[in-house]
Amino acid sequence: MIQIKTPKEIEEFKVAGSLSKAVLRRAGRMVRPGVTTREIDQVVESFIRLHGGVPGFKGLYGFPSSICASVNEEIVHGIPSDRVLVDGDIISIDTGATIGGWVGDNAWTFWVGRVSTEWKALCEVTCDCLKAGIEQAVPGNHIGDIGFAVQSLAERHGYGVVREYVGHGVGHVMHEDPNVPNFGKRGRGVRLEAGMVIAIEPMITLGTYRNHTLANGWTVVTNDGLPAAHYENTVAITKDGPVILTQDSNGPWLPFQGGE
Ligand code: MG
């Protein structure tokens, strides 16, 4: 069932969105060659708790950490570890924070040191896919309009669109109805209404979108070992258009380059 939020609730929601973005910004500043994904996770967890929040992912369905840290061919749900980031990697960090009874959810793929032009382009286009999806998040449109916008832009560049993992409604819990696929047809699916809050999160691959889960039961990787990118914002659908809730005083977007 889709939960409709009142304008007052959407205002309250901005606190969780703002903290979630600040956390992701903090994580991005740590991204550089030599850092481990576990170190980033530990700083993020402290940051969230220091600001009165609770990590949104820790314990969710049994996930062990406060961030998902997915490097290169890892698409989503990477578990922070002693893996050391090296020059040329890309890392997708997904952070969520609960505060004031609402959950913010956002993700960003950062560049580690000097990244190849081909991999940078994958990130830039995936971020553009997110923007294209958000533009469609207006009352009267359908979920399929979002998926169509994301898919058509990604495929125009020859990239793959992951099918098995999708965006979702967000509210008092991380995952609510409806599902928000990154593929679809115009005018199909749930009709969007003011008061819906959804996480839009394109997961786009350089090669095949086919994927599998590693033996740890979490980390999803591409079958061909080529990289994936993942950008996400939590967005409220309002009569005045889409409002990105995951934004702090510096806005909803982050530098691509880690360490900045
Ligand atoms: Mg999400």
Coordinates of C-alpha atoms and ligand atoms in Angstrom, one line a residue:
M1 CA 0.0 0.0 0.0
I2 CA 1.3 3.4 -0.9
Q3 CA 1.6 5.9 2.0
I4 CA 0.7 9.4 1.1
K5 CA 2.6 12.1 3.1
T6 CA 1.0 15.4 4.0
P7 CA 2.9 18.6 3.2
K8 CA 3.8 18.9 6.9
E9 CA 5.2 15.4 6.9
I10 CA 7.2 16.1 3.8
E11 CA 8.7 19.2 5.7
E12 CA 9.6 16.9 8.6
F13 CA 11.1 14.4 6.2
K14 CA 13.7 17.0 5.1
V15 CA 15.5 16.5 8.4
A16 CA 16.2 12.9 7.6
G17 CA 17.0 13.7 4.0
S18 CA 19.5 16.4 5.0
L19 CA 21.3 14.2 7.4
S20 CA 21.5 11.4 4.8
K21 CA 23.1 13.8 2.3
A22 CA 25.5 15.2 4.9
V23 CA 26.5 11.7 5.7
L24 CA 27.1 10.8 2.1
R25 CA 29.1 14.0 1.6
R26 CA 31.2 13.1 4.7
A27 CA 31.8 9.6 3.2
G28 CA 32.8 11.1 -0.2
R29 CA 35.5 13.2 1.4
M30 CA 37.1 10.1 2.8
V31 CA 37.3 8.4 -0.6
R32 CA 40.9 8.2 -1.8
P33 CA 43.5 5.6 -2.6
G34 CA 44.6 3.9 0.6
V35 CA 41.4 4.1 2.6
T36 CA 39.4 0.9 3.5
T37 CA 35.7 0.7 3.1
R38 CA 35.5 -0.3 6.7
E39 CA 37.1 3.0 7.8
I40 CA 34.5 4.9 5.8
D41 CA 31.7 2.8 7.4
Q42 CA 33.0 3.5 10.9
V43 CA 33.2 7.3 10.3
V44 CA 29.7 7.3 8.8
E45 CA 28.1 5.4 11.7
S46 CA 29.7 7.8 14.2
F47 CA 28.6 10.8 12.2
I48 CA 25.0 9.6 12.0
R49 CA 24.8 8.9 15.7
L50 CA 26.6 12.2 16.6
H51 CA 23.8 14.0 14.8
G52 CA 21.1 12.1 16.6
G53 CA 20.2 9.7 13.8
V54 CA 20.3 5.9 13.4
P55 CA 22.0 4.2 10.5
G56 CA 19.3 3.1 8.1
F57 CA 21.0 0.0 6.7
K58 CA 22.6 -1.5 9.8
G59 CA 20.5 -4.5 10.7
L60 CA 18.1 -4.0 7.8
Y61 CA 17.3 -7.6 6.7
G62 CA 20.4 -8.5 8.7
F63 CA 22.8 -6.2 6.7
P64 CA 25.9 -5.8 9.0
S65 CA 27.0 -2.2 8.3
S66 CA 25.9 1.4 8.1
I67 CA 26.9 1.9 4.4
C68 CA 26.8 -0.3 1.4
A69 CA 30.2 0.1 -0.3
S70 CA 30.3 -1.4 -3.8
V71 CA 33.6 -1.1 -5.7
N72 CA 34.0 -1.4 -9.5
E73 CA 32.1 -4.5 -10.7
E74 CA 30.1 -4.6 -7.4
I75 CA 26.7 -3.1 -8.3
V76 CA 25.0 -2.8 -4.9
H77 CA 25.0 -4.2 -1.3
G78 CA 28.8 -4.4 -1.0
I79 CA 29.8 -5.0 2.6
P80 CA 32.5 -2.7 4.1
S81 CA 35.7 -4.6 4.7
D82 CA 39.5 -4.3 4.8
R83 CA 39.5 -3.8 1.1
V84 CA 41.8 -0.9 0.3
L85 CA 40.7 1.5 -2.4
V86 CA 43.2 2.0 -5.1
D87 CA 43.9 4.6 -7.8
G88 CA 41.4 4.2 -10.6
D89 CA 38.6 2.4 -8.7
I90 CA 35.1 3.7 -8.5
I91 CA 33.0 3.2 -5.3
S92 CA 29.3 3.4 -4.9
I93 CA 28.3 4.3 -1.4
D94 CA 24.7 4.0 -0.3
T95 CA 23.8 5.6 3.0
G96 CA 20.5 6.0 4.9
A97 CA 19.7 7.7 8.1
T98 CA 16.6 7.6 10.3
I99 CA 15.8 10.7 12.4
G100 CA 12.5 12.2 13.6
G101 CA 10.7 9.0 12.5
W102 CA 11.6 9.3 8.8
V103 CA 14.2 7.6 6.7
G104 CA 16.5 9.2 4.1
D105 CA 18.1 7.1 1.4
N106 CA 20.8 8.2 -1.1
A107 CA 23.7 6.9 -3.0
W108 CA 26.6 8.2 -5.0
T109 CA 29.5 6.7 -7.1
F110 CA 32.8 8.4 -6.3
W111 CA 36.0 8.4 -8.3
V112 CA 39.1 7.1 -6.5
G113 CA 42.1 9.1 -7.7
R114 CA 42.6 9.0 -11.4
V115 CA 39.7 7.2 -13.1
S116 CA 39.6 6.2 -16.8
T117 CA 37.5 8.4 -19.2
E118 CA 35.3 5.4 -19.9
W119 CA 34.5 4.8 -16.3
K120 CA 34.0 8.5 -15.6
A121 CA 31.5 8.7 -18.4
L122 CA 29.5 5.7 -17.0
C123 CA 29.2 7.7 -13.7
E124 CA 28.2 11.0 -15.4
V125 CA 25.6 9.3 -17.5
T126 CA 24.2 7.3 -14.6
C127 CA 23.9 10.6 -12.6
D128 CA 22.1 12.1 -15.6
C129 CA 19.8 9.1 -15.6
L130 CA 18.9 9.9 -12.0
K131 CA 18.2 13.5 -13.0
A132 CA 16.0 12.4 -15.9
G133 CA 14.1 10.1 -13.7
I134 CA 13.5 12.8 -11.1
E135 CA 12.1 15.1 -13.8
Q136 CA 9.3 12.6 -14.4
A137 CA 8.3 12.4 -10.7
V138 CA 5.3 14.7 -11.1
P139 CA 1.6 14.1 -10.3
G140 CA -0.2 12.5 -13.2
N141 CA 2.8 10.7 -14.6
H142 CA 3.3 7.0 -14.0
I143 CA 6.1 4.9 -12.5
G144 CA 6.8 3.7 -16.0
D145 CA 7.7 7.3 -17.1
I146 CA 10.5 7.3 -14.6
G147 CA 11.8 3.9 -15.7
F148 CA 11.5 4.9 -19.4
A149 CA 13.5 8.1 -18.9
V150 CA 16.3 6.2 -17.0
Q151 CA 16.4 3.3 -19.4
S152 CA 16.3 5.2 -22.6
L153 CA 19.2 7.5 -21.6
A154 CA 21.3 4.6 -20.4
E155 CA 20.7 2.5 -23.4
R156 CA 21.4 5.4 -25.8
H157 CA 24.9 5.3 -24.4
G158 CA 25.1 1.5 -24.8
Y159 CA 25.0 0.8 -21.1
G160 CA 23.1 -1.9 -19.2
V161 CA 20.1 -1.3 -16.9
V162 CA 20.0 -3.6 -13.9
R163 CA 16.6 -5.3 -13.6
E164 CA 16.6 -7.1 -10.3
Y165 CA 17.2 -4.1 -8.0
V166 CA 14.9 -1.1 -8.1
G167 CA 14.0 2.1 -6.4
H168 CA 11.2 2.2 -3.9
G169 CA 8.8 4.2 -1.7
V170 CA 10.4 5.6 1.4
G171 CA 8.8 6.8 4.7
H172 CA 8.9 5.6 8.3
V173 CA 10.8 2.6 7.0
M174 CA 13.4 2.3 4.3
H175 CA 11.4 0.2 1.8
E176 CA 7.7 1.0 1.1
D177 CA 5.5 0.6 -1.9
P178 CA 5.7 1.2 -4.8
N179 CA 8.7 -0.3 -6.5
V180 CA 10.4 2.2 -8.9
P181 CA 12.2 0.2 -11.7
N182 CA 14.9 1.8 -13.8
F183 CA 13.2 0.4 -16.9
G184 CA 9.7 0.7 -18.2
K185 CA 7.2 2.0 -20.6
R186 CA 5.7 5.5 -20.7
G187 CA 2.3 5.7 -19.1
R188 CA 2.5 2.3 -17.4
G189 CA 2.5 1.4 -13.7
V190 CA 1.3 3.2 -10.7
R191 CA 0.0 6.7 -11.3
L192 CA 2.0 9.3 -9.3
E193 CA 0.3 11.5 -6.8
A194 CA 1.3 14.4 -4.7
G195 CA 2.5 13.2 -1.3
M196 CA 4.3 10.1 -2.6
V197 CA 7.9 9.9 -1.5
I198 CA 10.2 7.6 -3.6
A199 CA 13.8 6.7 -3.8
I200 CA 15.0 6.8 -7.5
E201 CA 18.2 4.9 -7.9
P202 CA 19.5 4.0 -11.3
M203 CA 22.1 1.1 -11.3
I204 CA 23.8 1.2 -14.6
T205 CA 26.5 -1.1 -16.0
L206 CA 29.3 -0.6 -18.5
G207 CA 28.7 -4.0 -20.0
T208 CA 26.0 -6.6 -19.3
Y209 CA 23.3 -5.9 -16.7
R210 CA 23.3 -9.6 -15.8
N211 CA 24.5 -10.1 -12.3
H212 CA 24.8 -12.5 -9.4
T213 CA 25.3 -12.4 -5.7
L214 CA 28.6 -13.4 -4.0
A215 CA 28.8 -16.2 -1.5
N216 CA 28.5 -13.6 1.4
G217 CA 24.8 -13.4 0.5
W218 CA 24.9 -9.7 -0.1
T219 CA 27.3 -8.3 -2.7
V220 CA 25.8 -8.1 -6.2
V221 CA 28.4 -8.1 -9.0
T222 CA 28.2 -7.9 -12.8
N223 CA 28.6 -11.2 -14.6
D224 CA 31.2 -9.8 -16.9
G225 CA 33.3 -8.1 -14.2
L226 CA 32.8 -4.7 -15.8
P227 CA 31.9 -1.8 -13.5
A228 CA 28.6 -0.4 -12.4
A229 CA 27.5 3.0 -11.1
H230 CA 24.7 3.9 -8.7
Y231 CA 23.1 7.3 -7.9
E232 CA 20.1 7.8 -5.7
N233 CA 18.0 10.5 -4.2
T234 CA 14.8 10.5 -2.1
V235 CA 12.2 12.6 -3.9
A236 CA 8.8 13.9 -2.8
I237 CA 6.2 14.2 -5.5
T238 CA 4.4 17.5 -5.0
K239 CA 1.9 19.7 -6.9
D240 CA 4.8 22.0 -7.5
G241 CA 7.0 19.3 -9.0
P242 CA 9.6 17.0 -7.6
V243 CA 11.3 18.0 -4.4
I244 CA 14.6 16.2 -3.6
L245 CA 14.5 15.5 0.1
T246 CA 18.1 14.2 0.3
Q247 CA 19.8 17.6 0.2
D248 CA 21.8 19.5 2.8
S249 CA 22.8 23.1 2.8
N250 CA 25.0 22.5 -0.2
G251 CA 22.2 21.0 -2.2
P252 CA 21.4 17.4 -3.4
W253 CA 24.5 16.8 -5.6
L254 CA 28.0 15.8 -4.7
P255 CA 31.4 16.0 -6.4
F256 CA 32.2 12.9 -8.5
Q257 CA 35.8 13.0 -7.4
G258 CA 36.3 11.4 -4.0
G259 CA 38.2 13.4 -1.4
E260 CA 36.6 16.7 -2.3
Ligands
MG1 MG 17.2 2.9 -1.9

